XYZ file of C-alpha atoms in Angstrom:
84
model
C 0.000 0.000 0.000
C 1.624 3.121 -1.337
C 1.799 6.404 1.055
C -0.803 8.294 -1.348
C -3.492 5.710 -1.141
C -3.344 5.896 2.748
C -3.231 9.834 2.614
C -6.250 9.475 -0.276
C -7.997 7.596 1.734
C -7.726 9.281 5.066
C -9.010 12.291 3.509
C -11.944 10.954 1.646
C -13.153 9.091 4.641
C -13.181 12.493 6.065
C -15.179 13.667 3.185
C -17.765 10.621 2.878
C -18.573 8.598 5.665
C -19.287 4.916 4.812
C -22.734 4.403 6.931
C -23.995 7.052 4.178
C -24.249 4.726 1.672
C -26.321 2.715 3.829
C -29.264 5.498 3.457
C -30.855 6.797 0.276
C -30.990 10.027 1.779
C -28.195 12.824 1.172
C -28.612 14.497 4.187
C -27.421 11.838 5.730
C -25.183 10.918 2.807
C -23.438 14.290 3.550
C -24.050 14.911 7.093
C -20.851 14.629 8.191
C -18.598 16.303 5.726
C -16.443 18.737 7.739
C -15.542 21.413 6.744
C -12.489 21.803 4.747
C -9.421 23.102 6.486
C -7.019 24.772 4.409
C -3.960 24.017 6.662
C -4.586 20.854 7.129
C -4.933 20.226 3.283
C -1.290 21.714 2.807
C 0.337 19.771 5.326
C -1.081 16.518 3.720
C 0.616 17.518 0.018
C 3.546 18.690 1.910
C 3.776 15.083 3.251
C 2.995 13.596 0.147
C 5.253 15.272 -1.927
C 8.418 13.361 -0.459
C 7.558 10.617 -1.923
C 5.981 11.300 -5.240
C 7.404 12.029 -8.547
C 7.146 15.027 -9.909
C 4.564 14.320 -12.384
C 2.525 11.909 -9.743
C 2.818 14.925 -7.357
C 1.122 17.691 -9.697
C -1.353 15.041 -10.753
C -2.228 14.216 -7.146
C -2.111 17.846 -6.605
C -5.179 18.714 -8.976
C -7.018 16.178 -7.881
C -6.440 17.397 -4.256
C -7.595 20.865 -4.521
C -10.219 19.536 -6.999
C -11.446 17.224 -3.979
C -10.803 20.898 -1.559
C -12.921 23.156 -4.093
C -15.537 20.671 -4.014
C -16.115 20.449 -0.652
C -16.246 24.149 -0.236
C -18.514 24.563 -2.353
C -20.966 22.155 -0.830
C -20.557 23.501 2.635
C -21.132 27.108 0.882
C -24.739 25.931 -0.710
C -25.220 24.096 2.394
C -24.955 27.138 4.563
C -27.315 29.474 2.390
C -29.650 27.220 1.568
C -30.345 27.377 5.647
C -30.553 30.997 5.178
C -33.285 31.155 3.038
């Protein structure tokens, strides 16, 4: 098991939680998506980046802040859709 697919998956069982596949609904789906920190998300490609090439790096890279962005965003709709 590589060091990226252990990062990878740390992070995206941060992102998706497994018992929200169980339900059909997305609020539950979703429910416990925290909210991305910045910080943290650097520190993880900083440890990455050790022990990538340089081409694996910038691909894991986009994908990364791809995976960041998209998370943001849903927290953003999340929080003004309760404000209407």
């Amino acid at each position: 098991m590589t060091v990226a697919f252990v990062c990878g998956a740390t992070i995206m069982n941060k992102i998706v939680s497994p018992k929200g596949f169980v339900s059909n609904e997305l609020s539950k789906l979703f429910g416990d998506v925290p909210k991305p920190d910045r910080a943290e998300w650097e520190k993880t490609l900083k440890a990455l980046k050790p022990w990538l090439s340089p081409e694996k790096f910038a691909e894991t890279e986009a994908i990364h802040w791809r995976m960041f962005e998209r998370a943001n965003r849903w927290h953003e709709s999340k929080s003004s859709s309760s404000k209407d």
